[in-house]
């Protein structure tokens, strides 16, 4: 099967290398010429991975026409780019294709999940199904082949199994599942929790606080996910607690890192002034705030993150406000 990976950033490169390691036919398409040239000429993607040597067989191109005839197209771009890129590839695709989504978040205007955006933008006769390949996975670790497990989630079990078989190897183990709603909501909202976790660390809080954040954050994710039709058990899996742990505790996480800076400076100003990285949790916080309000879902941690990011509330004040809410039963 021939796969084209759209996006020559960190996750696109790491996942394309998995397929190359598995001796599959794969090509990376990128808009950033420097990244494409770095892969082709130096077998590196230094912007994201420094001196890490990539599989020398991995190749990249800036020609979007390369998706013609592809069996699988994997979208590894930020959520904000999924809608435009889908419209672009829809005009070029010439047969039924499995579209793999790896992005974590929502459409910035419609609030749709990524699979919903893809199904809306790709014509039925060009789409076999959408498979979301998601779970606890930092590209920085996958690219150096550290052991990782993630899910291939799809409403089409056959396509999920195809993706599972293509990507699985001795360092990457793929499980399949079909709870698209629960899985995609889990991996989106955990980014807001990772910002919260970073903020708390930046403020100087330690292990007890992080454990509390992860545990209570998971409850919020379940509340939101179940409200929209996700299955509670999904949140106990790789796209729930798994991704929540990896993002709330890792120095690789851009969401955690953003939160850490905000907490350390007790201000969002410098983050918004200087950030150039993909920090999906920021837009997600805005959407979760709006949707939770409209639907009467209690999301206190997400709400405080929203207040810090968009309403100028002090991080230190938010942490305190979470503690002095009305006392209640845990469950
Ligand atoms: N990096 C990770 O460890 C990781 C792991 C799991 C999931 N994800 C998710 O993957 C998604 C992509 O993140 P990333 O980490 O690869 O981001 P990144 O910032 O490392 O790379 C993004 C890439 O997308 C490219 N791009 C942007 N708009 C484009 C367009 N219209 N057409 C083609 N290319 C375009 C950029 O040039 C860049 O190469 C995010 O939603 C993220 O949450 C990332
Ligand atoms: O760097 P982050 O915060 O986008 O996290 C990357 C992945 O989502 C972790 O599973």
Short mmCIF file of C-alpha atoms and ligand atoms in Angstrom, two decimals:
data_model
loop_
_atom_site.label_atom_id
_atom_site.label_comp_id
_atom_site.label_asym_id
_atom_site.label_seq_id
_atom_site.Cartn_x
_atom_site.Cartn_y
_atom_site.Cartn_z
CA UNK A 1 0.00 0.00 0.00
CA UNK A 2 1.26 3.51 -0.81
CA UNK A 3 0.98 6.12 1.93
CA UNK A 4 1.50 9.87 1.70
CA UNK A 5 2.06 11.75 4.95
CA UNK A 6 0.85 15.35 4.72
CA UNK A 7 2.99 17.49 7.05
CA UNK A 8 6.75 17.45 7.44
CA UNK A 9 6.65 18.50 11.10
CA UNK A 10 7.53 16.40 14.11
CA UNK A 11 4.69 13.88 14.16
CA UNK A 12 4.47 13.51 10.37
CA UNK A 13 8.18 12.77 10.14
CA UNK A 14 8.18 10.31 13.05
CA UNK A 15 5.17 8.38 11.70
CA UNK A 16 6.50 8.33 8.14
CA UNK A 17 9.72 6.87 9.50
CA UNK A 18 7.72 4.09 11.19
CA UNK A 19 6.32 3.09 7.79
CA UNK A 20 9.78 3.34 6.20
CA UNK A 21 11.19 1.15 8.98
CA UNK A 22 8.37 -1.30 8.18
CA UNK A 23 9.47 -1.33 4.50
CA UNK A 24 6.23 0.28 3.34
CA UNK A 25 5.98 2.66 0.39
CA UNK A 26 5.76 6.12 1.99
CA UNK A 27 6.41 9.73 1.03
CA UNK A 28 6.21 12.91 3.14
CA UNK A 29 4.57 15.99 1.62
CA UNK A 30 5.52 19.31 3.25
CA UNK A 31 4.99 23.01 2.61
CA UNK A 32 8.17 24.00 4.45
CA UNK A 33 10.98 23.61 1.92
CA UNK A 34 13.67 23.65 4.61
CA UNK A 35 12.09 20.63 6.35
CA UNK A 36 11.66 18.72 3.06
CA UNK A 37 15.25 19.42 1.99
CA UNK A 38 16.61 18.49 5.41
CA UNK A 39 14.87 15.08 5.20
CA UNK A 40 16.03 14.42 1.61
CA UNK A 41 19.57 15.75 1.78
CA UNK A 42 20.68 15.34 5.41
CA UNK A 43 18.34 12.53 6.57
CA UNK A 44 17.38 14.80 9.46
CA UNK A 45 14.56 17.11 10.47
CA UNK A 46 16.74 19.34 12.62
CA UNK A 47 14.05 21.91 13.40
CA UNK A 48 12.24 19.32 15.51
CA UNK A 49 14.76 16.58 16.23
CA UNK A 50 18.19 18.25 16.26
CA UNK A 51 20.88 15.76 15.24
CA UNK A 52 18.69 12.64 15.23
CA UNK A 53 19.51 10.56 12.12
CA UNK A 54 16.38 9.51 10.24
CA UNK A 55 16.00 6.33 8.21
CA UNK A 56 18.03 7.31 5.12
CA UNK A 57 15.39 5.79 2.80
CA UNK A 58 12.75 8.31 3.96
CA UNK A 59 11.90 10.84 1.25
CA UNK A 60 9.87 14.07 1.15
CA UNK A 61 8.42 16.35 -1.52
CA UNK A 62 6.74 19.76 -1.87
CA UNK A 63 4.54 18.47 -4.72
CA UNK A 64 1.00 17.84 -3.47
CA UNK A 65 0.20 15.91 -6.67
CA UNK A 66 2.06 13.00 -5.05
CA UNK A 67 -1.21 11.99 -3.35
CA UNK A 68 -2.59 10.81 -6.74
CA UNK A 69 -3.05 7.05 -6.53
CA UNK A 70 -2.26 6.88 -2.80
CA UNK A 71 -4.05 4.17 -0.83
CA UNK A 72 -3.61 6.02 2.44
CA UNK A 73 -3.19 9.73 3.22
CA UNK A 74 -2.07 10.55 6.75
CA UNK A 75 -2.80 14.12 7.86
CA UNK A 76 -0.12 15.36 10.29
CA UNK A 77 -0.85 19.08 10.39
CA UNK A 78 -2.25 21.26 13.19
CA UNK A 79 -6.05 21.07 13.64
CA UNK A 80 -6.44 24.55 12.19
CA UNK A 81 -5.06 23.30 8.83
CA UNK A 82 -7.18 20.14 8.53
CA UNK A 83 -10.18 21.78 6.82
CA UNK A 84 -8.16 23.65 4.13
CA UNK A 85 -5.83 20.70 3.48
CA UNK A 86 -8.82 18.34 3.08
CA UNK A 87 -10.41 20.65 0.51
CA UNK A 88 -7.08 20.81 -1.30
CA UNK A 89 -6.54 17.03 -1.40
CA UNK A 90 -10.18 16.31 -2.26
CA UNK A 91 -9.62 17.92 -5.65
CA UNK A 92 -6.62 15.65 -6.31
CA UNK A 93 -7.62 12.27 -4.84
CA UNK A 94 -8.60 9.88 -7.61
CA UNK A 95 -9.81 6.79 -5.74
CA UNK A 96 -11.15 5.60 -2.40
CA UNK A 97 -8.51 6.35 0.21
CA UNK A 98 -8.09 5.69 3.91
CA UNK A 99 -7.51 9.06 5.58
CA UNK A 100 -5.56 8.83 8.82
CA UNK A 101 -6.03 11.64 11.30
CA UNK A 102 -3.42 12.22 14.00
CA UNK A 103 -4.43 15.74 15.06
CA UNK A 104 -5.80 16.41 18.51
CA UNK A 105 -8.42 19.10 18.88
CA UNK A 106 -11.44 20.67 17.18
CA UNK A 107 -12.25 22.71 14.10
CA UNK A 108 -11.70 26.33 15.23
CA UNK A 109 -15.12 27.61 14.04
CA UNK A 110 -17.49 24.64 13.81
CA UNK A 111 -16.21 22.79 16.94
CA UNK A 112 -16.28 19.55 14.92
CA UNK A 113 -13.98 16.68 15.84
CA UNK A 114 -11.26 15.92 13.30
CA UNK A 115 -12.99 12.84 11.84
CA UNK A 116 -16.13 14.90 11.33
CA UNK A 117 -14.18 17.62 9.50
CA UNK A 118 -12.54 15.05 7.22
CA UNK A 119 -15.86 13.33 6.38
CA UNK A 120 -17.42 16.72 5.58
CA UNK A 121 -14.57 17.80 3.30
CA UNK A 122 -13.74 14.60 1.40
CA UNK A 123 -16.23 13.28 -1.17
CA UNK A 124 -17.76 9.92 -0.27
CA UNK A 125 -16.42 8.25 -3.42
CA UNK A 126 -12.85 9.24 -2.43
CA UNK A 127 -13.04 8.18 1.22
CA UNK A 128 -12.84 4.58 2.40
CA UNK A 129 -12.95 5.73 6.04
CA UNK A 130 -11.23 7.93 8.59
CA UNK A 131 -8.87 6.24 11.03
CA UNK A 132 -7.63 8.29 13.99
CA UNK A 133 -4.17 7.14 15.02
CA UNK A 134 -3.98 8.64 18.48
CA UNK A 135 -2.71 7.99 21.99
CA UNK A 136 0.23 8.71 24.28
CA UNK A 137 3.06 9.44 21.88
CA UNK A 138 5.69 12.12 21.78
CA UNK A 139 7.27 12.32 18.33
CA UNK A 140 10.67 12.92 19.97
CA UNK A 141 10.50 9.39 21.45
CA UNK A 142 8.96 7.58 18.46
CA UNK A 143 11.62 9.03 16.15
CA UNK A 144 14.32 7.36 18.25
CA UNK A 145 12.25 4.18 18.37
CA UNK A 146 11.35 4.13 22.08
CA UNK A 147 8.54 1.71 22.93
CA UNK A 148 5.12 3.32 22.36
CA UNK A 149 1.48 2.16 22.18
CA UNK A 150 -1.37 4.02 20.48
CA UNK A 151 -4.84 3.33 19.04
CA UNK A 152 -6.19 3.09 15.50
CA UNK A 153 -9.76 4.24 16.03
CA UNK A 154 -12.30 3.93 13.24
CA UNK A 155 -15.96 3.28 12.53
CA UNK A 156 -14.61 0.91 9.86
CA UNK A 157 -12.94 -2.00 11.65
CA UNK A 158 -11.31 -3.36 8.48
CA UNK A 159 -9.50 -0.07 7.85
CA UNK A 160 -8.49 0.17 11.53
CA UNK A 161 -6.91 -3.29 11.27
CA UNK A 162 -5.15 -2.33 8.02
CA UNK A 163 -3.61 0.68 9.77
CA UNK A 164 -2.78 -1.43 12.83
CA UNK A 165 -0.86 -3.90 10.69
CA UNK A 166 0.93 -1.25 8.64
CA UNK A 167 2.27 0.70 11.62
CA UNK A 168 2.89 -1.97 14.25
CA UNK A 169 6.46 -3.12 14.78
CA UNK A 170 8.88 -3.89 17.59
CA UNK A 171 8.77 -0.33 19.00
CA UNK A 172 5.23 0.77 18.08
CA UNK A 173 2.22 -1.32 19.11
CA UNK A 174 -1.19 -0.35 17.75
CA UNK A 175 -4.51 -1.36 19.30
CA UNK A 176 -7.80 -0.90 17.45
CA UNK A 177 -11.06 0.60 18.69
CA UNK A 178 -14.29 2.10 17.41
CA UNK A 179 -15.28 4.71 20.00
CA UNK A 180 -14.45 7.65 17.77
CA UNK A 181 -16.27 10.20 19.94
CA UNK A 182 -14.73 9.17 23.27
CA UNK A 183 -11.25 8.80 21.81
CA UNK A 184 -11.15 12.06 19.88
CA UNK A 185 -12.64 14.04 22.77
CA UNK A 186 -10.16 12.46 25.19
CA UNK A 187 -7.05 13.36 23.19
CA UNK A 188 -8.33 16.88 22.57
CA UNK A 189 -9.23 17.80 26.14
CA UNK A 190 -6.10 16.26 27.68
CA UNK A 191 -4.16 19.12 26.04
CA UNK A 192 -6.04 21.63 28.19
CA UNK A 193 -5.19 19.53 31.25
CA UNK A 194 -1.54 19.49 30.17
CA UNK A 195 -1.52 23.28 30.09
CA UNK A 196 -3.04 23.23 33.59
CA UNK A 197 -0.41 20.74 34.75
CA UNK A 198 2.38 22.94 33.38
CA UNK A 199 0.90 26.03 35.02
CA UNK A 200 0.77 24.28 38.40
CA UNK A 201 4.40 23.13 38.04
CA UNK A 202 5.45 26.62 37.01
CA UNK A 203 3.75 27.99 40.10
CA UNK A 204 5.87 25.60 42.20
CA UNK A 205 3.31 22.92 43.03
CA UNK A 206 4.62 19.35 43.10
CA UNK A 207 3.60 15.68 42.99
CA UNK A 208 0.42 15.82 45.11
CA UNK A 209 -0.97 18.63 43.00
CA UNK A 210 -0.16 16.92 39.70
CA UNK A 211 -1.82 13.68 40.85
CA UNK A 212 -4.89 15.68 41.83
CA UNK A 213 -4.92 17.48 38.49
CA UNK A 214 -4.64 14.26 36.48
CA UNK A 215 -7.32 12.49 38.52
CA UNK A 216 -9.83 15.33 38.59
CA UNK A 217 -8.95 16.27 35.00
CA UNK A 218 -9.87 12.75 33.92
CA UNK A 219 -13.28 13.18 35.60
CA UNK A 220 -13.87 16.32 33.52
CA UNK A 221 -12.86 14.51 30.35
CA UNK A 222 -15.29 11.68 31.15
CA UNK A 223 -18.11 14.12 31.96
CA UNK A 224 -17.65 15.95 28.66
CA UNK A 225 -17.06 12.82 26.60
CA UNK A 226 -20.00 10.82 27.95
CA UNK A 227 -22.29 13.85 27.47
CA UNK A 228 -21.50 13.74 23.75
CA UNK A 229 -21.87 9.96 23.38
CA UNK A 230 -18.37 8.69 24.21
CA UNK A 231 -18.01 5.49 26.24
CA UNK A 232 -16.74 5.86 29.81
CA UNK A 233 -14.34 2.90 29.44
CA UNK A 234 -12.55 4.64 26.57
CA UNK A 235 -11.26 7.22 29.05
CA UNK A 236 -9.48 4.41 30.96
CA UNK A 237 -7.51 3.58 27.81
CA UNK A 238 -4.70 4.96 25.71
CA UNK A 239 -6.66 7.92 24.34
CA UNK A 240 -7.89 8.83 27.83
CA UNK A 241 -5.78 8.33 30.93
CA UNK A 242 -2.81 7.21 28.77
CA UNK A 243 -2.54 10.39 26.76
CA UNK A 244 -3.44 12.47 29.82
CA UNK A 245 -0.50 11.03 31.78
CA UNK A 246 2.06 11.42 29.01
CA UNK A 247 1.11 15.01 28.28
CA UNK A 248 0.71 16.17 31.89
CA UNK A 249 4.06 14.77 33.00
CA UNK A 250 6.47 15.18 30.10
CA UNK A 251 9.03 17.80 29.23
CA UNK A 252 8.40 16.93 25.56
CA UNK A 253 4.83 18.23 25.73
CA UNK A 254 4.39 21.64 24.11
CA UNK A 255 1.13 22.08 26.02
CA UNK A 256 2.86 21.35 29.33
CA UNK A 257 5.77 23.61 28.35
CA UNK A 258 3.42 26.49 27.48
CA UNK A 259 1.65 26.08 30.81
CA UNK A 260 4.94 25.92 32.68
CA UNK A 261 6.04 29.27 31.25
CA UNK A 262 2.67 30.83 32.06
CA UNK A 263 2.78 29.51 35.64
CA UNK A 264 6.41 30.51 36.20
CA UNK A 265 5.73 34.07 35.01
CA UNK A 266 2.21 34.08 36.52
CA UNK A 267 1.18 35.68 33.23
CA UNK A 268 0.19 34.71 29.67
CA UNK A 269 1.74 37.77 28.06
CA UNK A 270 5.11 36.37 26.95
CA UNK A 271 3.60 33.08 25.83
CA UNK A 272 1.23 34.80 23.40
CA UNK A 273 3.95 37.22 22.29
CA UNK A 274 6.63 34.62 21.54
CA UNK A 275 5.08 31.19 20.93
CA UNK A 276 5.67 29.66 17.48
CA UNK A 277 4.96 26.03 18.39
CA UNK A 278 1.85 23.92 17.87
CA UNK A 279 0.06 24.22 21.24
CA UNK A 280 -3.34 22.72 20.47
CA UNK A 281 -4.70 23.08 24.02
CA UNK A 282 -5.04 26.86 23.69
CA UNK A 283 -7.75 26.77 20.99
CA UNK A 284 -9.27 23.69 22.60
CA UNK A 285 -9.66 25.56 25.90
CA UNK A 286 -11.71 28.22 24.12
CA UNK A 287 -13.97 25.66 22.44
CA UNK A 288 -14.45 23.53 25.56
CA UNK A 289 -15.33 26.67 27.54
CA UNK A 290 -18.02 27.63 25.01
CA UNK A 291 -19.46 24.15 24.44
CA UNK A 292 -19.45 23.21 28.15
CA UNK A 293 -21.34 26.42 28.98
CA UNK A 294 -23.91 25.83 26.23
CA UNK A 295 -24.47 22.26 27.46
CA UNK A 296 -24.27 22.82 31.21
CA UNK A 297 -21.22 20.55 31.69
CA UNK A 298 -19.18 21.30 34.81
CA UNK A 299 -15.51 21.69 33.72
CA UNK A 300 -13.82 23.67 36.52
CA UNK A 301 -10.18 22.99 35.53
CA UNK A 302 -10.77 23.75 31.84
CA UNK A 303 -12.68 26.87 32.86
CA UNK A 304 -9.77 28.21 34.95
CA UNK A 305 -7.35 27.52 32.06
CA UNK A 306 -9.70 29.48 29.78
CA UNK A 307 -9.84 32.36 32.28
CA UNK A 308 -6.02 32.49 32.40
CA UNK A 309 -5.57 32.32 28.64
CA UNK A 310 -8.35 34.63 27.51
CA UNK A 311 -9.57 36.72 30.44
CA UNK A 312 -6.36 37.86 32.09
CA UNK A 313 -6.98 35.96 35.35
CA UNK A 314 -3.81 35.31 37.36
CA UNK A 315 -2.69 31.64 37.34
CA UNK A 316 -2.00 31.78 41.08
CA UNK A 317 -5.54 32.99 41.74
CA UNK A 318 -7.01 30.21 39.56
CA UNK A 319 -5.16 27.49 41.47
CA UNK A 320 -6.53 28.86 44.74
CA UNK A 321 -10.06 29.26 43.38
CA UNK A 322 -10.14 25.60 42.37
CA UNK A 323 -9.38 24.63 45.98
CA UNK A 324 -12.02 26.76 47.69
CA UNK A 325 -15.04 25.69 45.62
CA UNK A 326 -17.97 24.13 47.50
CA UNK A 327 -16.93 20.81 49.06
CA UNK A 328 -18.52 17.68 47.60
CA UNK A 329 -18.36 13.87 47.24
CA UNK A 330 -15.63 12.51 44.94
CA UNK A 331 -18.08 10.45 42.85
N1 LIG B 1 4.38 16.05 17.93
C1 LIG B 1 3.84 15.06 18.62
O1 LIG B 1 4.50 14.43 19.45
C2 LIG B 1 2.41 14.68 18.39
C3 LIG B 1 1.96 13.45 18.86
C4 LIG B 1 0.63 13.10 18.69
C5 LIG B 1 -0.23 13.96 18.03
N2 LIG B 1 0.25 15.15 17.58
C6 LIG B 1 -0.71 16.03 16.88
O2 LIG B 1 -0.33 16.12 15.51
C7 LIG B 1 -0.78 17.36 14.97
C8 LIG B 1 0.38 17.97 14.19
O3 LIG B 1 1.35 18.33 15.14
P1 LIG B 1 2.91 18.27 14.97
O4 LIG B 1 3.43 17.98 16.32
O5 LIG B 1 3.38 17.43 13.86
O6 LIG B 1 3.16 19.81 14.64
P2 LIG B 1 4.50 20.48 14.15
O7 LIG B 1 4.38 21.90 14.55
O8 LIG B 1 5.67 19.69 14.59
O9 LIG B 1 4.41 20.36 12.55
C9 LIG B 1 3.31 20.85 11.82
C10 LIG B 1 3.64 20.73 10.36
O10 LIG B 1 2.47 21.03 9.62
C11 LIG B 1 2.88 21.83 8.51
N3 LIG B 1 1.70 22.50 7.98
C12 LIG B 1 0.94 23.46 8.56
N4 LIG B 1 -0.07 23.78 7.73
C13 LIG B 1 0.05 22.99 6.63
C14 LIG B 1 -0.67 22.85 5.43
N5 LIG B 1 -1.77 23.57 5.19
N6 LIG B 1 -0.25 21.95 4.52
C15 LIG B 1 0.84 21.20 4.74
N7 LIG B 1 1.58 21.28 5.87
C16 LIG B 1 1.18 22.17 6.79
C17 LIG B 1 3.95 22.72 9.06
O11 LIG B 1 4.73 23.28 8.01
C18 LIG B 1 4.73 21.71 9.89
O12 LIG B 1 5.64 21.01 9.08
C19 LIG B 1 -1.26 18.19 16.16
O13 LIG B 1 -2.65 18.22 16.20
C20 LIG B 1 -0.72 17.45 17.39
O14 LIG B 1 -1.57 17.57 18.52
C21 LIG B 1 1.53 15.52 17.72
O1 LIG B 2 3.54 18.20 22.54
P1 LIG B 2 2.08 18.05 22.82
O2 LIG B 2 1.67 18.72 24.10
O3 LIG B 2 1.24 18.46 21.63
O4 LIG B 2 1.80 16.49 23.06
C1 LIG B 2 2.09 15.58 22.04
C2 LIG B 2 1.16 14.37 22.09
O5 LIG B 2 -0.19 14.77 21.95
C3 LIG B 2 1.33 13.50 23.29
O6 LIG B 2 0.54 12.33 23.16
#
